[in-house]
mmCIF file of C-alpha atoms and ligand atoms in Angstrom:
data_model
loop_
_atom_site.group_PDB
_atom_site.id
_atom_site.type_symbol
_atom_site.label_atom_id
_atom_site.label_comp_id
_atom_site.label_asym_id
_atom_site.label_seq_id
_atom_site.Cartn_x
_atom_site.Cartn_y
_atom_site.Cartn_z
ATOM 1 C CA UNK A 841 -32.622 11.057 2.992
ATOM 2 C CA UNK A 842 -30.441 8.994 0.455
ATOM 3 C CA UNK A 843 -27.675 7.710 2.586
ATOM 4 C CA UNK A 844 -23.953 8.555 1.387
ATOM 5 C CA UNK A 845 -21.717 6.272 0.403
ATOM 6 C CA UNK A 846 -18.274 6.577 -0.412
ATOM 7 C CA UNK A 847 -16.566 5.812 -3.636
ATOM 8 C CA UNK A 848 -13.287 5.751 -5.207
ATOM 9 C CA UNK A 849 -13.985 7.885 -8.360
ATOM 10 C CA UNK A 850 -10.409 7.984 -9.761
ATOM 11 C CA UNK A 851 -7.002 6.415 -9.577
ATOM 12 C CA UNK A 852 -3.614 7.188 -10.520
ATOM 13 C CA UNK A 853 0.317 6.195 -10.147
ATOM 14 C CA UNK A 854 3.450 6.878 -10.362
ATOM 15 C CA UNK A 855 6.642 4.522 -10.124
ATOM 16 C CA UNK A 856 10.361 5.805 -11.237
ATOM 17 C CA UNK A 857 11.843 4.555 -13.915
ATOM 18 C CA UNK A 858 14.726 2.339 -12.386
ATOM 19 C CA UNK A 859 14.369 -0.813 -12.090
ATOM 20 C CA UNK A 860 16.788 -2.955 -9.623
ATOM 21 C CA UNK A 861 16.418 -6.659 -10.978
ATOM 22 C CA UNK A 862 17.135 -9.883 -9.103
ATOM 23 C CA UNK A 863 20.156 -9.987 -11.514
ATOM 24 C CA UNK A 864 21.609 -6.605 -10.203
ATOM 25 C CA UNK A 865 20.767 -7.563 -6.818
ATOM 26 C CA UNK A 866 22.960 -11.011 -7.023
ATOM 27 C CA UNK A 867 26.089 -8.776 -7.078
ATOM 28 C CA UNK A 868 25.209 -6.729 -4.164
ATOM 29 C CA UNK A 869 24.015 -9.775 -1.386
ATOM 30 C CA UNK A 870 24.202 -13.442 -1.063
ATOM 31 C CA UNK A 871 21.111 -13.859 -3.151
ATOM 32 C CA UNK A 872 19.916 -15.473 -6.258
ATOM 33 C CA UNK A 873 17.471 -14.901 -8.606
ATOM 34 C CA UNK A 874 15.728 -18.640 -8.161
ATOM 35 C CA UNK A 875 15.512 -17.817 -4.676
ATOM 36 C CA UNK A 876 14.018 -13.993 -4.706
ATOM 37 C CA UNK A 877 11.346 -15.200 -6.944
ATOM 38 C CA UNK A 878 10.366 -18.923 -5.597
ATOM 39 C CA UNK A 879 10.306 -17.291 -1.784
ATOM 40 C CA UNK A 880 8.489 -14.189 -2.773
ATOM 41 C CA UNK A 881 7.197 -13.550 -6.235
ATOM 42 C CA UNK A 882 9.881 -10.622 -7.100
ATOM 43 C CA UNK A 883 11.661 -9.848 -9.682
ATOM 44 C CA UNK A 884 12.616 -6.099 -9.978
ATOM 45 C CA UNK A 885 11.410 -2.998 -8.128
ATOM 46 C CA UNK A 886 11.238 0.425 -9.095
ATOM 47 C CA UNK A 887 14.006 2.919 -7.254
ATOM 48 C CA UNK A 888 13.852 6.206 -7.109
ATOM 49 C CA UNK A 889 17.608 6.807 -7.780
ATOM 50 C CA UNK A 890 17.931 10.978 -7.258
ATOM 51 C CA UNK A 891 19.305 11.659 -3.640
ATOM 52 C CA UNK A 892 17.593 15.161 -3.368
ATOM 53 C CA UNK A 893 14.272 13.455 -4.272
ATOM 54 C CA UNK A 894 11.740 12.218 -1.303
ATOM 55 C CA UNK A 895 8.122 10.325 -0.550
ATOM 56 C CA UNK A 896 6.598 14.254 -2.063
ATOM 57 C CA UNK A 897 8.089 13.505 -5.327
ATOM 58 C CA UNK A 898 6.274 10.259 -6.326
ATOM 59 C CA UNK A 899 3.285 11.570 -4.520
ATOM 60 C CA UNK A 900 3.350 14.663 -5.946
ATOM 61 C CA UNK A 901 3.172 12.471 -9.390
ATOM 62 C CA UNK A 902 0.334 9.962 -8.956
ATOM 63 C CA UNK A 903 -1.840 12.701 -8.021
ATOM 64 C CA UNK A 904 -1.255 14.939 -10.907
ATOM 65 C CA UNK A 905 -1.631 11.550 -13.082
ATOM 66 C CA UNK A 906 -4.992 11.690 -11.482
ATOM 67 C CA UNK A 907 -6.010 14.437 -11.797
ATOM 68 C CA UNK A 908 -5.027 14.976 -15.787
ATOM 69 C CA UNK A 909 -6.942 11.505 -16.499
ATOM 70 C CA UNK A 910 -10.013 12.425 -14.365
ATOM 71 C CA UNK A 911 -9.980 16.307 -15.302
ATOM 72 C CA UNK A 912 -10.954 17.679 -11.913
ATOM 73 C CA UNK A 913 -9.974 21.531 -10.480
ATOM 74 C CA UNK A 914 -7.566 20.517 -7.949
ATOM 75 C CA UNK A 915 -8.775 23.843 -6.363
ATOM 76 C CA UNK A 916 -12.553 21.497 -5.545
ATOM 77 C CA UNK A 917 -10.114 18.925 -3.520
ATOM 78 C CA UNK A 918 -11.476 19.386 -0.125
ATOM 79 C CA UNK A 919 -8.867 17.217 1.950
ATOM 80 C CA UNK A 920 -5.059 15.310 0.948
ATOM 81 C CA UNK A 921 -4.072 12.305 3.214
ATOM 82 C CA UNK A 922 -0.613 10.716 2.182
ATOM 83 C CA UNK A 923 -0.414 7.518 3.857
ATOM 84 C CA UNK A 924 3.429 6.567 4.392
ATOM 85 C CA UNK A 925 5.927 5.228 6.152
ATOM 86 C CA UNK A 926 8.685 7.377 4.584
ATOM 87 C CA UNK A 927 7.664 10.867 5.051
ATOM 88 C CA UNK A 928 9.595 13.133 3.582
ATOM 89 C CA UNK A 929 11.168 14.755 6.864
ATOM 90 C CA UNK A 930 9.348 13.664 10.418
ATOM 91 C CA UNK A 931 7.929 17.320 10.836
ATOM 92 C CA UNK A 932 6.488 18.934 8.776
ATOM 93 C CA UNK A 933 4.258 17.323 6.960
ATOM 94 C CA UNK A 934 4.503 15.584 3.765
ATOM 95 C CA UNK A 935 0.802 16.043 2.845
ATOM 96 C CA UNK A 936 1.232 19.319 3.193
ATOM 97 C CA UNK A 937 4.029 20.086 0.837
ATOM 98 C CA UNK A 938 1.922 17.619 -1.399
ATOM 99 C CA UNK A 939 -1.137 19.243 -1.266
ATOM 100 C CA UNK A 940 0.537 22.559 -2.299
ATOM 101 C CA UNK A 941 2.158 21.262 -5.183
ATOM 102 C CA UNK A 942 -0.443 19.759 -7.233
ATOM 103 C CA UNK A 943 -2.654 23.063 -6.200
ATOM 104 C CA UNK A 944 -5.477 21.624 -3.935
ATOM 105 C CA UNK A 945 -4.730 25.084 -2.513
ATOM 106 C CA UNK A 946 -8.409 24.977 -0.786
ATOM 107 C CA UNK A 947 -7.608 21.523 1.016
ATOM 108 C CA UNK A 948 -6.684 20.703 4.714
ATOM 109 C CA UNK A 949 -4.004 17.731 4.363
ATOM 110 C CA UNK A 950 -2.300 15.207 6.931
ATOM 111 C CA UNK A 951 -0.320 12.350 6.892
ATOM 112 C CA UNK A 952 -1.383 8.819 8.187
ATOM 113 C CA UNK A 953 1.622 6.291 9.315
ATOM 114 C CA UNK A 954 0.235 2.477 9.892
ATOM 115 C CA UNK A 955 3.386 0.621 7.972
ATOM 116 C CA UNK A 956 2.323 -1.338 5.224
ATOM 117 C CA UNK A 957 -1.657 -0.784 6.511
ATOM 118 C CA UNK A 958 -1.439 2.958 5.709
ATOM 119 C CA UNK A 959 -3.593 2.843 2.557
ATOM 120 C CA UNK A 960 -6.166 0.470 4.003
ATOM 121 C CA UNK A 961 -6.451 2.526 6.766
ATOM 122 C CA UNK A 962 -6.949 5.499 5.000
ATOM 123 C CA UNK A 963 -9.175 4.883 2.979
ATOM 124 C CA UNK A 964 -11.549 3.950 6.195
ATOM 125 C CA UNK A 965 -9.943 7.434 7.116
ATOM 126 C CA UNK A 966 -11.150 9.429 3.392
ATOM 127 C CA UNK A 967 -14.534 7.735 3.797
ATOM 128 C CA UNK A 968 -15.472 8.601 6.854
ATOM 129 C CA UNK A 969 -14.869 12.464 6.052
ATOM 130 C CA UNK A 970 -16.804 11.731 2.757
ATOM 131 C CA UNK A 971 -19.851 10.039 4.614
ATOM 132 C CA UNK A 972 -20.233 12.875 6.916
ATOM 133 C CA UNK A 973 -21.410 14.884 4.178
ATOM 134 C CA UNK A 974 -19.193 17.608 4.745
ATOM 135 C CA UNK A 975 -16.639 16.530 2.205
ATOM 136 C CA UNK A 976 -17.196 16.139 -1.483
ATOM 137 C CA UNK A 977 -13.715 15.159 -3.060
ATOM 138 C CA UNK A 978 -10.783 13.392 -0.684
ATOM 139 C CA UNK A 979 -7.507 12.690 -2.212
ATOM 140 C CA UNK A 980 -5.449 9.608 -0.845
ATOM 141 C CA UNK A 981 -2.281 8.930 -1.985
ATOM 142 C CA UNK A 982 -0.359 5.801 -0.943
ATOM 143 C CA UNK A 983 3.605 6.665 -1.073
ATOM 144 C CA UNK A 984 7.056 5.315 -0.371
ATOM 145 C CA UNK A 985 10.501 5.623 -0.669
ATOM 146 C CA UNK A 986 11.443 2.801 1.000
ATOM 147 C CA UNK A 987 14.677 2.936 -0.705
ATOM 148 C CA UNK A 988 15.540 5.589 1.639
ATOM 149 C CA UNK A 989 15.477 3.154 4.665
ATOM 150 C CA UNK A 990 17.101 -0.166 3.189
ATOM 151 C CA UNK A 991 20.491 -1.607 3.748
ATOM 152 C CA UNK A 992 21.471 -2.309 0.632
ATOM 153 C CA UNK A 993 24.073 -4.813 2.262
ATOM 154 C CA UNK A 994 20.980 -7.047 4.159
ATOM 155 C CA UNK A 995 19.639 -9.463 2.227
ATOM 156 C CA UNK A 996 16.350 -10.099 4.730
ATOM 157 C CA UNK A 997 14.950 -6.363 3.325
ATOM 158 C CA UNK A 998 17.210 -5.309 -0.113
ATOM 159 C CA UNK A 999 15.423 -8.385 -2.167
ATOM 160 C CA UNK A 1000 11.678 -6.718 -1.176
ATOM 161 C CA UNK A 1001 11.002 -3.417 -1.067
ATOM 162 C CA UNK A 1002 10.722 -1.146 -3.818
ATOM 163 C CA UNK A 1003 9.690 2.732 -4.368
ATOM 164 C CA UNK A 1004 5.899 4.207 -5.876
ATOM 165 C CA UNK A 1005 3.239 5.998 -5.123
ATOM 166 C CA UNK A 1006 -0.613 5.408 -5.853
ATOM 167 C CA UNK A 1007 -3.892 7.814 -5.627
ATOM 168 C CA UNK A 1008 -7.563 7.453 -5.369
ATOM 169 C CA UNK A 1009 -10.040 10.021 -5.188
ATOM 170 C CA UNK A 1010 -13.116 9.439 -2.770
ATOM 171 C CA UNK A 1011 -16.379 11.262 -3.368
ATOM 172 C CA UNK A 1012 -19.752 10.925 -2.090
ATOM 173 C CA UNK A 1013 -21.949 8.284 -3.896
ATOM 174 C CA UNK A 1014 -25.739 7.932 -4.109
ATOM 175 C CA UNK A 1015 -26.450 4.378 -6.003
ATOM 176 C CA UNK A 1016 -24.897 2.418 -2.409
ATOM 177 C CA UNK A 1017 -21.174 2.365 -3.824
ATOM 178 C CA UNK A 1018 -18.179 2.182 -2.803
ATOM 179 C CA UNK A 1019 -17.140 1.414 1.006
ATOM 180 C CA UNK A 1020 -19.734 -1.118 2.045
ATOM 181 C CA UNK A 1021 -17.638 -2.728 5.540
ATOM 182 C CA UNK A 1022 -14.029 -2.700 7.165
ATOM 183 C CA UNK A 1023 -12.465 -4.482 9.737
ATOM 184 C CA UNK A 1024 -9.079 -3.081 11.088
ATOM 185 C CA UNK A 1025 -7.085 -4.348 13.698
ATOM 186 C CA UNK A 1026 -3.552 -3.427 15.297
ATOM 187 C CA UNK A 1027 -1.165 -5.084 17.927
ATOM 188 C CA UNK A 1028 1.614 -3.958 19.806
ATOM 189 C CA UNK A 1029 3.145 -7.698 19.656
ATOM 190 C CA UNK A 1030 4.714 -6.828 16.788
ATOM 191 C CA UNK A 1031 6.297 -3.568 17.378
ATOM 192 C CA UNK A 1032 10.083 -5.034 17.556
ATOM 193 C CA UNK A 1033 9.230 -7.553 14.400
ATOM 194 C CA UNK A 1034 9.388 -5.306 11.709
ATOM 195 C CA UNK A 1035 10.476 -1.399 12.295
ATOM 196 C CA UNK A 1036 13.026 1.201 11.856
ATOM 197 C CA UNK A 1037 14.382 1.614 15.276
ATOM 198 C CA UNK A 1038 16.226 4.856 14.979
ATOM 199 C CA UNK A 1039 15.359 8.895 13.968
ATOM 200 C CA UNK A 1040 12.055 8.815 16.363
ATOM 201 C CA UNK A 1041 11.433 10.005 19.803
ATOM 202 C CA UNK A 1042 13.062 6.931 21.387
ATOM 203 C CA UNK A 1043 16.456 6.811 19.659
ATOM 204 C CA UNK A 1044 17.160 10.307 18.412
ATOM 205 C CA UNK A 1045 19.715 10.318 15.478
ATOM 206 C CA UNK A 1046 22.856 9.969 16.892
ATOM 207 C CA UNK A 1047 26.386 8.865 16.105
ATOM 208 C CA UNK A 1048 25.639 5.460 17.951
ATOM 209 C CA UNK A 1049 22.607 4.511 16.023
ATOM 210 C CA UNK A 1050 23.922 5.823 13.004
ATOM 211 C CA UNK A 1051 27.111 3.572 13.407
ATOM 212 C CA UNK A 1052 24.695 0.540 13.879
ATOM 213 C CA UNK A 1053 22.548 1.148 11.253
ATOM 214 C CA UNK A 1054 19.474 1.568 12.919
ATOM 215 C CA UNK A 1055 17.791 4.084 10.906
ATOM 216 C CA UNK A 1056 17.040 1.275 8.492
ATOM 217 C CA UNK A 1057 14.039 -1.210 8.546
ATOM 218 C CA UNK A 1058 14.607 -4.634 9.677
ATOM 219 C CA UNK A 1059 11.791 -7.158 10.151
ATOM 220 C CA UNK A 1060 11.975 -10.703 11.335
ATOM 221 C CA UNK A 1061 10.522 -11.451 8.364
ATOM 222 C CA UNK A 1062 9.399 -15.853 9.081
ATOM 223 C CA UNK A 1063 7.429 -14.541 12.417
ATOM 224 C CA UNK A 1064 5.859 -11.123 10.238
ATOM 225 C CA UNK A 1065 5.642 -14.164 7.380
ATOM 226 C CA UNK A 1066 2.985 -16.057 10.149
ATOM 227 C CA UNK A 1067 1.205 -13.303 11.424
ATOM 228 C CA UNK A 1068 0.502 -12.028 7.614
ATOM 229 C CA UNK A 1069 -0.546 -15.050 6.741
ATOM 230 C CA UNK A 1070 -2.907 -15.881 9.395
ATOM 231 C CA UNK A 1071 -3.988 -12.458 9.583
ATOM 232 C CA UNK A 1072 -4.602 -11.274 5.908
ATOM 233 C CA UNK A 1073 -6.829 -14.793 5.388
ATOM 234 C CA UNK A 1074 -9.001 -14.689 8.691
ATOM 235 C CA UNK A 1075 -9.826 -10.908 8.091
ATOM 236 C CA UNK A 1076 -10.783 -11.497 4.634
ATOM 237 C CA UNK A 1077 -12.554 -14.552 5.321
ATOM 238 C CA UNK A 1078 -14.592 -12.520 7.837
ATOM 239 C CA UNK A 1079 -15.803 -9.743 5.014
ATOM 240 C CA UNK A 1080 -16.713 -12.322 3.098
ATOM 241 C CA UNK A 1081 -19.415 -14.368 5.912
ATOM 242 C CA UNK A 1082 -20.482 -10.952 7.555
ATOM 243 C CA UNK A 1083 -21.483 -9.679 4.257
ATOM 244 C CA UNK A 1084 -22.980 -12.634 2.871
ATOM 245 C CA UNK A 1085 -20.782 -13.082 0.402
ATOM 246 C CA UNK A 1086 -19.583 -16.213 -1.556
ATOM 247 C CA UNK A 1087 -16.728 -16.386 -3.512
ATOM 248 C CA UNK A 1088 -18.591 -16.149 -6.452
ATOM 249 C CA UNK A 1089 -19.944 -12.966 -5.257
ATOM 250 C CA UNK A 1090 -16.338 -11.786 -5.164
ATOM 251 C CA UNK A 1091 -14.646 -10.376 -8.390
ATOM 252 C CA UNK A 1092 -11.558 -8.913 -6.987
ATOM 253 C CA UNK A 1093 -9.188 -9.797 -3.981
ATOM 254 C CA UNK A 1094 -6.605 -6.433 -3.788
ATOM 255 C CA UNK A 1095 -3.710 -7.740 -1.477
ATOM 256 C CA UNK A 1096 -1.147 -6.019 -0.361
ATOM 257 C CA UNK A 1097 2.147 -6.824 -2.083
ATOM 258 C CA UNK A 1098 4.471 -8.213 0.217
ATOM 259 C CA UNK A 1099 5.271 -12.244 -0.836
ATOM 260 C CA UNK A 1100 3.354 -13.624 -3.097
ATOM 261 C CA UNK A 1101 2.928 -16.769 -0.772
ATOM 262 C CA UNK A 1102 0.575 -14.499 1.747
ATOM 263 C CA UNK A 1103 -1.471 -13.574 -1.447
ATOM 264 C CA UNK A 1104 -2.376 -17.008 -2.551
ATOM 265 C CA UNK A 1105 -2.545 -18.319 1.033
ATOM 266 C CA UNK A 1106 -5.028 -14.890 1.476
ATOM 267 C CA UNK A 1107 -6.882 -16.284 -1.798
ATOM 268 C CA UNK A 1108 -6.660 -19.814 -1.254
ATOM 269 C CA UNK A 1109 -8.575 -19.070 2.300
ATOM 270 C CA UNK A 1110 -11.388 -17.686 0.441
ATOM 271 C CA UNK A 1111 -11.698 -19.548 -2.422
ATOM 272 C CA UNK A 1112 -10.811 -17.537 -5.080
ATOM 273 C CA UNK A 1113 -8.881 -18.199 -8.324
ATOM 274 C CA UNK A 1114 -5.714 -16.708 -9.716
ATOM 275 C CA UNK A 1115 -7.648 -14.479 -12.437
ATOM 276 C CA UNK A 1116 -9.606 -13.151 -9.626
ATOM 277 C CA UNK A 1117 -6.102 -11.928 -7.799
ATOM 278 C CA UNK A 1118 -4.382 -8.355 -8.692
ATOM 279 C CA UNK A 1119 -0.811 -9.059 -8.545
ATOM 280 C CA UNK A 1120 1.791 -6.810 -9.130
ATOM 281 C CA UNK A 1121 4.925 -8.167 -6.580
ATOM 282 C CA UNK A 1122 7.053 -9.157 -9.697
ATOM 283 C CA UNK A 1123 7.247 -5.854 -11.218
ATOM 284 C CA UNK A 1124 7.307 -3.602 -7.974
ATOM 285 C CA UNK A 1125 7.771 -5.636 -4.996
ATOM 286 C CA UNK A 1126 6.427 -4.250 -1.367
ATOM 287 C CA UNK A 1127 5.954 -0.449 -2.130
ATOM 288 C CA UNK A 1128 4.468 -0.522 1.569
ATOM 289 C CA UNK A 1129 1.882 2.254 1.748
ATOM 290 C CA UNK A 1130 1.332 2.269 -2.536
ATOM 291 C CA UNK A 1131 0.908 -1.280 -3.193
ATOM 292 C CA UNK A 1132 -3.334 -1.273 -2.867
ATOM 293 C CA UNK A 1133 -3.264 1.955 -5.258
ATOM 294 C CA UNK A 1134 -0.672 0.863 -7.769
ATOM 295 C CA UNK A 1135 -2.813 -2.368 -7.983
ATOM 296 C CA UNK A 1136 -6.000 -0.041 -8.263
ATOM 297 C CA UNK A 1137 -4.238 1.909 -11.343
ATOM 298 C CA UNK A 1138 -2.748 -1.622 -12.972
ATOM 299 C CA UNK A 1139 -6.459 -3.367 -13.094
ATOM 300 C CA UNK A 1140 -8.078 -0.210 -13.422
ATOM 301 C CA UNK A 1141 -9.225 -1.275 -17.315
ATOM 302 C CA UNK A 1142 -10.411 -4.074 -15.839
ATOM 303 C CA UNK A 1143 -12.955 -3.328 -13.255
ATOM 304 C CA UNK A 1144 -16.413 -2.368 -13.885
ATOM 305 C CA UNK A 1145 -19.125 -0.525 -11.988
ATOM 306 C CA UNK A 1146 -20.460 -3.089 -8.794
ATOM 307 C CA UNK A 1147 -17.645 -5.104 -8.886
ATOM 308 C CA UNK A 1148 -17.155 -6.249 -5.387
ATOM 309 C CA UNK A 1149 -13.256 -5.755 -4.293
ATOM 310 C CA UNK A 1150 -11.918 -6.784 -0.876
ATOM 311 C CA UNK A 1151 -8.785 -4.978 -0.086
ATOM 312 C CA UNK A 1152 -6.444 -6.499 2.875
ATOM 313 C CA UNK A 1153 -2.968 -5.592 3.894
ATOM 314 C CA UNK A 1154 -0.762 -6.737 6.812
ATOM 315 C CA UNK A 1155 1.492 -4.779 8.153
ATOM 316 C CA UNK A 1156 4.694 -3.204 10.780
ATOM 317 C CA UNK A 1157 2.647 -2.396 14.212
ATOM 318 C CA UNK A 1158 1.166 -4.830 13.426
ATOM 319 C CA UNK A 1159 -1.812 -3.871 11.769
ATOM 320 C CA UNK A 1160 -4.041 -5.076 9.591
ATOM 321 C CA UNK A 1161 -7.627 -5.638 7.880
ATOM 322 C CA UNK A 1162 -9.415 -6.060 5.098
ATOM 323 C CA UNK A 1163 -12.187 -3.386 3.651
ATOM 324 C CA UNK A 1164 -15.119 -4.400 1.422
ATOM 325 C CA UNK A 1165 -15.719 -2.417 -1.360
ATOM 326 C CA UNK A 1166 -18.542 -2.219 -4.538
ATOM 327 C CA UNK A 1167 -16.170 -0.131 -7.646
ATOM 328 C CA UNK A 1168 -18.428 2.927 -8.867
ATOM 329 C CA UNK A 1169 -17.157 3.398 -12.647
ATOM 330 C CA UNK A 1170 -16.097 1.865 -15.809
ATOM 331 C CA UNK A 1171 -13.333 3.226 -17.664
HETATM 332 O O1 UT7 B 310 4.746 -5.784 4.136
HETATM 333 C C1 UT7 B 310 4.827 -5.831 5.524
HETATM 334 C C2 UT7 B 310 4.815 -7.196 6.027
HETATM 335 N N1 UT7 B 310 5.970 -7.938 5.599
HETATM 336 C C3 UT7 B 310 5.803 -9.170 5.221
HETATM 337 O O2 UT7 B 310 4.700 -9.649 5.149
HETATM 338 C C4 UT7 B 310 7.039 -9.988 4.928
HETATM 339 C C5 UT7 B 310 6.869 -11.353 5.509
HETATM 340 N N2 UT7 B 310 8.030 -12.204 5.362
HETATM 341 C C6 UT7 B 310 8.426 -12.742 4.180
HETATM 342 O O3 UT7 B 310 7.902 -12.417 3.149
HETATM 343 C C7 UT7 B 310 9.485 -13.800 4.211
HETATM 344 O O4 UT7 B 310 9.712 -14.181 5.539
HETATM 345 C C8 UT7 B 310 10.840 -13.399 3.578
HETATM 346 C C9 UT7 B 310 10.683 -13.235 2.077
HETATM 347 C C10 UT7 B 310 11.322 -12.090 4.190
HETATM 348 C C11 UT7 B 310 11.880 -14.480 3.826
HETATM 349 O O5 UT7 B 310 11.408 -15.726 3.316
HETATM 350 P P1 UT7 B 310 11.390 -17.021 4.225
HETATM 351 O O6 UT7 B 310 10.893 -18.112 3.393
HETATM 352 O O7 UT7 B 310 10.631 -16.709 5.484
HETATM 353 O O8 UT7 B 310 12.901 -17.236 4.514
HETATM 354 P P2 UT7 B 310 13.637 -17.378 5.916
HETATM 355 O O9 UT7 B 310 13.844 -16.049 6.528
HETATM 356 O O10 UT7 B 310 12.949 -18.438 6.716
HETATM 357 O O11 UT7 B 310 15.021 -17.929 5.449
HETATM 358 C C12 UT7 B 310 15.162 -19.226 4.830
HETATM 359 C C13 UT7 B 310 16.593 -19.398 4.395
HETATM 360 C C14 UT7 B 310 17.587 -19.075 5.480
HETATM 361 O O12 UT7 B 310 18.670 -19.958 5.382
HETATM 362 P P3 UT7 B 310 18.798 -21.198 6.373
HETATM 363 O O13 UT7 B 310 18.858 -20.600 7.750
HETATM 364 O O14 UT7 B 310 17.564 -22.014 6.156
HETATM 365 O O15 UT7 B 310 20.062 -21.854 5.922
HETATM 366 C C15 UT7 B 310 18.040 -17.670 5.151
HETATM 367 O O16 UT7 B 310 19.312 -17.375 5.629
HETATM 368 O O17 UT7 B 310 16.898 -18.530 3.315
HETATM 369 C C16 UT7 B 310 18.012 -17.704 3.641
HETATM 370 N N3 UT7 B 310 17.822 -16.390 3.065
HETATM 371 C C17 UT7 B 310 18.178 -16.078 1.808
HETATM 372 N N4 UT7 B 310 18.786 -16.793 0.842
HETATM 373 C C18 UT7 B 310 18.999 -16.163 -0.347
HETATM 374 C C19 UT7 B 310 17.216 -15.305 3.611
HETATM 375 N N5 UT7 B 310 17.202 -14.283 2.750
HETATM 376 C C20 UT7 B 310 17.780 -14.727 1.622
HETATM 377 C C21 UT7 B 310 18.045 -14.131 0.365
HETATM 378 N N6 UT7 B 310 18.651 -14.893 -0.571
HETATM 379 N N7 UT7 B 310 17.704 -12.869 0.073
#
């Protein structure tokens, strides 16, 4: 029997429409534009302004870009995963409410919460399903608000993240596409590094944390900064020498977004050259769960059938890893 593979098929985005620029950002925080972008590549990000509007929203709108550019029934989508760190509420969830709305009324649909890993680690998730040969079509959407959890008065987080939302559809693939290896990793070590402390099981909302601000995400960001680093090159070194590739083998890196310095230490580690990078930091910064799809849906002109991409994100936890992956269509 053929084996199946699985392979992204389709990709689409969504990011709203205002953009917060270093400028604007100057008159809110000690910051500077110089700074923002020499330290981390940025130089606006997308907000989803509307207070009545959550994670569903965005979501909600990368799939149904997908799903007019690739003209499939969403009624044949056999499973939704919405990997974030934002749900929309904690319970219930936002996958759900997603699913609904863009009528994949015959799916099943969680979400899948590994910080700024989410995507990466479900799309080892969506092609495990699709491998199994139960599955035919698996919708993952990468989405954040991470507007909703920023203090707007902390310059450490304000300057990097940004709101957006990314999709890829997996289905099986016969000609060896898609997903060829993953490595994936987590560690507790990190767990008080970056993270919003407040509104879990551990500190319920209360007056207290709401007076200290702990519903909002801080991170320690020069000791995340290290462990990215480190972590985002050694992983993607590895797909590269278990795979038997060389760098000229490679066509694609697909980093996460979070400071441009981890990219090109990430690329640098492996060889490759800037054209060979997808970059998209300056227009959206760290969308956290939607920065591999957004990329996806930027370069998506630009990648042809067996390209070879390798995807690797870093991320709260920690976790991390990088996936290897052969692109199954021209556009
Ligand atoms: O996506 C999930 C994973 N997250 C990450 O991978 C993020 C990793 N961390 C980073 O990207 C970087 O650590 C940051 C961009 C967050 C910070 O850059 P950095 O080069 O590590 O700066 P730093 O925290 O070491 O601060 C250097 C200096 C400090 O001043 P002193 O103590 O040297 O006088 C900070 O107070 O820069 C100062 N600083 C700022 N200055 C202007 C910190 N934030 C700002 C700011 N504007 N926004």
């Amino acid at each position: 029997m053929t084996k199946i593979t699985a392979a992204i098929s389709a990709v689409g985005k969504f990011v709203p429409e205002y953009a917060l620029t270093n400028k604007e950002l100057e008159t809110m925080v000690d910051t500077n534009d110089e700074w923002i972008t020499s330290r981390t590549g940025i130089k606006e990000r997308r907000i989803l302004k509307d207070k009545d509007k959550g994670t569903s929203y965005m979501a909600i709108k990368a799939a149904q870009d997908l799903i007019k550019k690739s003209n499939i029934d969403p009624k044949e989508i056999d499973m939704v995963i919405v990997a974030t760190a934002t749900p929309d509420m904690l319970v219930a969830s936002t996958a759900a409410y997603t699913a609904t709305e863009i009528g994949a009324v015959n799916a099943f649909s969680y979400d899948l919460q590994a910080a700024c890993s989410s995507f990466l680690f479900g799309m080892s998730t969506a092609s495990r399903y699709i491998e199994s040969g139960r599955y035919k079509k698996v919708l993952l959407i990468g989405a954040d608000k991470m507007s909703s959890v920023i203090d707007y008065t902390d310059r450490a987080t304000c300057i990097i993240f940004g709101d957006g939302a990314g999709a890829a559809l997996f289905e099986p693939n016969l000609e060896g596409l898609g997903l060829q290896d993953e490595y994936l990793r987590s560690d507790g070590v990190g767990r008080n590094f970056l993270k919003i402390h407040a509104g879990g099981s551990i500190a319920p909302a209360s007056e207290e944390t709401i007076k200290n601000g702990e519903h909002f995400i801080t991170q320690e960001g020069r000791t995340v900064f290290k462990y990215a680093v480190s972590s985002m090159a050694d992983v993607s070194e590895k797909m590269l020498t278990r795979n038997n590739l060389s760098k000229d083998d490679v066509d694609w890196l697909v980093p996460h977004q979070a400071n441009n310095r981890i990219i090109e230490a990430t690329a640098n580690r492996v060889g490759l050259d800037s054209e060979k990078v997808m970059v998209n930091i300056h227009k959206y910064g760290n969308t956290t769960s939607a920065t591999l799809p957004l990329l996806l849906a930027d370069y998506e002109k630009d990648l042809k059938k067996g390209n070879n991409l390798i995807f690797a994100a870093f991320g709260g936890g920690f976790t991390w890893g990088a996936i290897y992956l052969k692109w199954a269509y021209n556009s």
